[in-house]
Amino acid sequence: MSDVAREAGVSVMTVSNVLNGRSNVGADTRLRVLEVVDELGYEINLTARRLRSGRTGTIGLIVPQFDLHYYGELASRISEALAPEGMHLVVEQSGASRERELSALSLARLQQYDGVLLSAVGLDMADLDRIHPDVPIVLLGEQAVPDRYHRVRMGNVAGARLATEHLIASGARRIAVLGGKLSAPHPEMATYRAGGWSEALERAGLPHGPGLVIPLRTYSIAEARASLAAAIGDGLEVDGVFAVTDEVAIGALAGLHDAGLRVPDDVQLAGFDNLGISQHLVPGLTTIDPDHPTMVAEALRLLRRQLKDPEAGPEHVVSDVSLIVRGTTRAPDVPPASG
């Protein structure tokens, strides 16, 4: 730290404040210290730090898959939010496996982190009820969780309803949900979003039964593409598709092309997530924005709150949603193009 301080022209205490994420350092000074740290290759000994201060300066993020755009963007946003505090992010892949999620929450693993953000998929209510971690945890996602956990999730039903209402207002009358589920043993993203889709169609007096639900196992682009093209090839007639994620919507766009259908002229399409890639598709994807910046800020706020007060009562935060209209849907009341 003395070398860093000398090179940056600041005191050793200032370097310590920056590396330990304290807020009493100006932004320009913090940036200069971090640049020197990078130039000199200074590495923090996390074991020594934990012994001395009880903190590692590291946050863990546990997600089901690295190869989905959503989780890549989530990790990037969290890492950027932590950087000004001198905090580091470590990302682990659980593969949506119950065993790997339980392993990530074991005492030995948790000691590596000051706090953990967990996107739980494999764990159920009983699993989470048995765990009593000694570091702050914030759960991300839609699984049912015990009330004692801090949690941040999306406005799934409201967002799905908003997307479907937009498809209806834009003239669609037979709207399929790609990746949705009408029921499941436990609440999950697919059931919530299918619920919002169903509500909007029921209110409009339009069909919304199982025949318009196209289930998926992985929510991958490839599976979404193949499943939608196959359903249409088997005789499914639709003029609108609500895809439960943008990743699924990207596959749907390709699947509709494979089926010889034009978007939005023959079939309109809406997604959910407002991924960065969505605006660069041709046509650009109409989607639901779940307010990612606020979700990340709230998740980190809940971690910090627990670090300051381990007995802090749990909070459950639900993000606001908004509709982003792009080229995969028509303007309301605009008829489809002829030909």
PDB file of N, CA and C in Angstrom, residues 71-111:
ATOM      1  N   TYR A  71     -27.966 -13.159 -17.568  1.00  0.00           N
ATOM      2  CA  TYR A  71     -27.057 -13.277 -16.428  1.00  0.00           C
ATOM      3  C   TYR A  71     -25.723 -12.588 -16.691  1.00  0.00           C
ATOM      4  N   GLY A  72     -25.299 -12.554 -17.948  1.00  0.00           N
ATOM      5  CA  GLY A  72     -24.094 -11.792 -18.273  1.00  0.00           C
ATOM      6  C   GLY A  72     -24.277 -10.315 -18.007  1.00  0.00           C
ATOM      7  N   GLU A  73     -25.428  -9.780 -18.408  1.00  0.00           N
ATOM      8  CA  GLU A  73     -25.704  -8.363 -18.167  1.00  0.00           C
ATOM      9  C   GLU A  73     -25.866  -8.081 -16.670  1.00  0.00           C
ATOM     10  N   LEU A  74     -26.486  -9.010 -15.954  1.00  0.00           N
ATOM     11  CA  LEU A  74     -26.660  -8.836 -14.513  1.00  0.00           C
ATOM     12  C   LEU A  74     -25.305  -8.760 -13.814  1.00  0.00           C
ATOM     13  N   ALA A  75     -24.398  -9.692 -14.148  1.00  0.00           N
ATOM     14  CA  ALA A  75     -23.070  -9.693 -13.530  1.00  0.00           C
ATOM     15  C   ALA A  75     -22.318  -8.413 -13.850  1.00  0.00           C
ATOM     16  N   SER A  76     -22.429  -7.944 -15.080  1.00  0.00           N
ATOM     17  CA  SER A  76     -21.739  -6.715 -15.473  1.00  0.00           C
ATOM     18  C   SER A  76     -22.253  -5.516 -14.687  1.00  0.00           C
ATOM     19  N   ARG A  77     -23.558  -5.417 -14.524  1.00  0.00           N
ATOM     20  CA  ARG A  77     -24.136  -4.290 -13.786  1.00  0.00           C
ATOM     21  C   ARG A  77     -23.707  -4.310 -12.314  1.00  0.00           C
ATOM     22  N   ILE A  78     -23.707  -5.494 -11.717  1.00  0.00           N
ATOM     23  CA  ILE A  78     -23.317  -5.594 -10.304  1.00  0.00           C
ATOM     24  C   ILE A  78     -21.843  -5.254 -10.136  1.00  0.00           C
ATOM     25  N   SER A  79     -21.007  -5.782 -11.026  1.00  0.00           N
ATOM     26  CA  SER A  79     -19.573  -5.505 -10.945  1.00  0.00           C
ATOM     27  C   SER A  79     -19.294  -4.011 -11.059  1.00  0.00           C
ATOM     28  N   GLU A  80     -19.966  -3.341 -11.987  1.00  0.00           N
ATOM     29  CA  GLU A  80     -19.781  -1.901 -12.164  1.00  0.00           C
ATOM     30  C   GLU A  80     -20.243  -1.131 -10.929  1.00  0.00           C
ATOM     31  N   ALA A  81     -21.317  -1.595 -10.305  1.00  0.00           N
ATOM     32  CA  ALA A  81     -21.829  -0.910  -9.112  1.00  0.00           C
ATOM     33  C   ALA A  81     -20.890  -1.087  -7.916  1.00  0.00           C
ATOM     34  N   LEU A  82     -20.185  -2.211  -7.853  1.00  0.00           N
ATOM     35  CA  LEU A  82     -19.288  -2.476  -6.731  1.00  0.00           C
ATOM     36  C   LEU A  82     -17.929  -1.800  -6.892  1.00  0.00           C
ATOM     37  N   ALA A  83     -17.502  -1.589  -8.120  1.00  0.00           N
ATOM     38  CA  ALA A  83     -16.140  -1.101  -8.378  1.00  0.00           C
ATOM     39  C   ALA A  83     -15.798   0.200  -7.649  1.00  0.00           C
ATOM     40  N   PRO A  84     -16.679   1.218  -7.628  1.00  0.00           N
ATOM     41  CA  PRO A  84     -16.316   2.460  -6.934  1.00  0.00           C
ATOM     42  C   PRO A  84     -16.056   2.280  -5.446  1.00  0.00           C
ATOM     43  N   GLU A  85     -16.553   1.184  -4.861  1.00  0.00           N
ATOM     44  CA  GLU A  85     -16.334   0.920  -3.442  1.00  0.00           C
ATOM     45  C   GLU A  85     -15.110   0.051  -3.202  1.00  0.00           C
ATOM     46  N   GLY A  86     -14.388  -0.305  -4.294  1.00  0.00           N
ATOM     47  CA  GLY A  86     -13.256  -1.200  -4.153  1.00  0.00           C
ATOM     48  C   GLY A  86     -13.651  -2.636  -3.868  1.00  0.00           C
ATOM     49  N   MET A  87     -14.900  -2.993  -4.156  1.00  0.00           N
ATOM     50  CA  MET A  87     -15.393  -4.346  -3.913  1.00  0.00           C
ATOM     51  C   MET A  87     -15.243  -5.187  -5.186  1.00  0.00           C
ATOM     52  N   HIS A  88     -15.109  -6.486  -4.997  1.00  0.00           N
ATOM     53  CA  HIS A  88     -14.934  -7.410  -6.112  1.00  0.00           C
ATOM     54  C   HIS A  88     -16.127  -8.349  -6.199  1.00  0.00           C
ATOM     55  N   LEU A  89     -16.398  -8.809  -7.440  1.00  0.00           N
ATOM     56  CA  LEU A  89     -17.506  -9.744  -7.667  1.00  0.00           C
ATOM     57  C   LEU A  89     -16.949 -11.068  -8.164  1.00  0.00           C
ATOM     58  N   VAL A  90     -17.400 -12.156  -7.569  1.00  0.00           N
ATOM     59  CA  VAL A  90     -17.087 -13.506  -8.041  1.00  0.00           C
ATOM     60  C   VAL A  90     -18.400 -14.155  -8.470  1.00  0.00           C
ATOM     61  N   VAL A  91     -18.417 -14.690  -9.692  1.00  0.00           N
ATOM     62  CA  VAL A  91     -19.644 -15.277 -10.241  1.00  0.00           C
ATOM     63  C   VAL A  91     -19.486 -16.789 -10.325  1.00  0.00           C
ATOM     64  N   GLU A  92     -20.468 -17.507  -9.816  1.00  0.00           N
ATOM     65  CA  GLU A  92     -20.482 -18.966  -9.866  1.00  0.00           C
ATOM     66  C   GLU A  92     -21.690 -19.436 -10.674  1.00  0.00           C
ATOM     67  N   GLN A  93     -21.519 -20.546 -11.385  1.00  0.00           N
ATOM     68  CA  GLN A  93     -22.606 -21.144 -12.162  1.00  0.00           C
ATOM     69  C   GLN A  93     -23.134 -22.370 -11.440  1.00  0.00           C
ATOM     70  N   SER A  94     -24.440 -22.386 -11.186  1.00  0.00           N
ATOM     71  CA  SER A  94     -25.041 -23.518 -10.474  1.00  0.00           C
ATOM     72  C   SER A  94     -25.635 -24.567 -11.402  1.00  0.00           C
ATOM     73  N   GLY A  95     -25.830 -24.207 -12.675  1.00  0.00           N
ATOM     74  CA  GLY A  95     -26.484 -25.142 -13.586  1.00  0.00           C
ATOM     75  C   GLY A  95     -27.921 -25.437 -13.207  1.00  0.00           C
ATOM     76  N   ALA A  96     -28.533 -24.549 -12.398  1.00  0.00           N
ATOM     77  CA  ALA A  96     -29.904 -24.739 -11.895  1.00  0.00           C
ATOM     78  C   ALA A  96     -30.029 -26.028 -11.099  1.00  0.00           C
ATOM     79  N   SER A  97     -28.907 -26.505 -10.564  1.00  0.00           N
ATOM     80  CA  SER A  97     -28.881 -27.755  -9.818  1.00  0.00           C
ATOM     81  C   SER A  97     -29.084 -27.505  -8.328  1.00  0.00           C
ATOM     82  N   ARG A  98     -29.970 -28.267  -7.722  1.00  0.00           N
ATOM     83  CA  ARG A  98     -30.209 -28.143  -6.283  1.00  0.00           C
ATOM     84  C   ARG A  98     -28.921 -28.407  -5.505  1.00  0.00           C
ATOM     85  N   GLU A  99     -28.192 -29.448  -5.885  1.00  0.00           N
ATOM     86  CA  GLU A  99     -26.974 -29.816  -5.161  1.00  0.00           C
ATOM     87  C   GLU A  99     -25.923 -28.707  -5.258  1.00  0.00           C
ATOM     88  N   ARG A 100     -25.766 -28.111  -6.423  1.00  0.00           N
ATOM     89  CA  ARG A 100     -24.743 -27.077  -6.600  1.00  0.00           C
ATOM     90  C   ARG A 100     -25.154 -25.779  -5.917  1.00  0.00           C
ATOM     91  N   GLU A 101     -26.443 -25.501  -5.871  1.00  0.00           N
ATOM     92  CA  GLU A 101     -26.883 -24.322  -5.128  1.00  0.00           C
ATOM     93  C   GLU A 101     -26.678 -24.521  -3.630  1.00  0.00           C
ATOM     94  N   LEU A 102     -26.958 -25.712  -3.134  1.00  0.00           N
ATOM     95  CA  LEU A 102     -26.706 -26.003  -1.729  1.00  0.00           C
ATOM     96  C   LEU A 102     -25.218 -25.913  -1.411  1.00  0.00           C
ATOM     97  N   SER A 103     -24.379 -26.420  -2.314  1.00  0.00           N
ATOM     98  CA  SER A 103     -22.932 -26.357  -2.115  1.00  0.00           C
ATOM     99  C   SER A 103     -22.449 -24.917  -2.058  1.00  0.00           C
ATOM    100  N   ALA A 104     -23.025 -24.067  -2.913  1.00  0.00           N
ATOM    101  CA  ALA A 104     -22.629 -22.653  -2.936  1.00  0.00           C
ATOM    102  C   ALA A 104     -22.983 -21.956  -1.628  1.00  0.00           C
ATOM    103  N   LEU A 105     -23.979 -22.484  -0.916  1.00  0.00           N
ATOM    104  CA  LEU A 105     -24.403 -21.877   0.343  1.00  0.00           C
ATOM    105  C   LEU A 105     -23.839 -22.594   1.565  1.00  0.00           C
ATOM    106  N   SER A 106     -22.876 -23.491   1.349  1.00  0.00           N
ATOM    107  CA  SER A 106     -22.238 -24.180   2.478  1.00  0.00           C
ATOM    108  C   SER A 106     -21.385 -23.189   3.260  1.00  0.00           C
ATOM    109  N   LEU A 107     -21.145 -23.506   4.513  1.00  0.00           N
ATOM    110  CA  LEU A 107     -20.380 -22.608   5.378  1.00  0.00           C
ATOM    111  C   LEU A 107     -19.007 -22.312   4.812  1.00  0.00           C
ATOM    112  N   ALA A 108     -18.324 -23.351   4.295  1.00  0.00           N
ATOM    113  CA  ALA A 108     -16.973 -23.155   3.776  1.00  0.00           C
ATOM    114  C   ALA A 108     -16.958 -22.193   2.602  1.00  0.00           C
ATOM    115  N   ARG A 109     -17.947 -22.307   1.723  1.00  0.00           N
ATOM    116  CA  ARG A 109     -17.991 -21.429   0.549  1.00  0.00           C
ATOM    117  C   ARG A 109     -18.372 -20.010   0.941  1.00  0.00           C
ATOM    118  N   LEU A 110     -19.331 -19.883   1.850  1.00  0.00           N
ATOM    119  CA  LEU A 110     -19.803 -18.551   2.225  1.00  0.00           C
ATOM    120  C   LEU A 110     -18.717 -17.720   2.904  1.00  0.00           C
ATOM    121  N   GLN A 111     -17.732 -18.391   3.534  1.00  0.00           N
ATOM    122  CA  GLN A 111     -16.669 -17.657   4.209  1.00  0.00           C
ATOM    123  C   GLN A 111     -15.792 -16.877   3.235  1.00  0.00           C
TER     124      GLN A 111
END
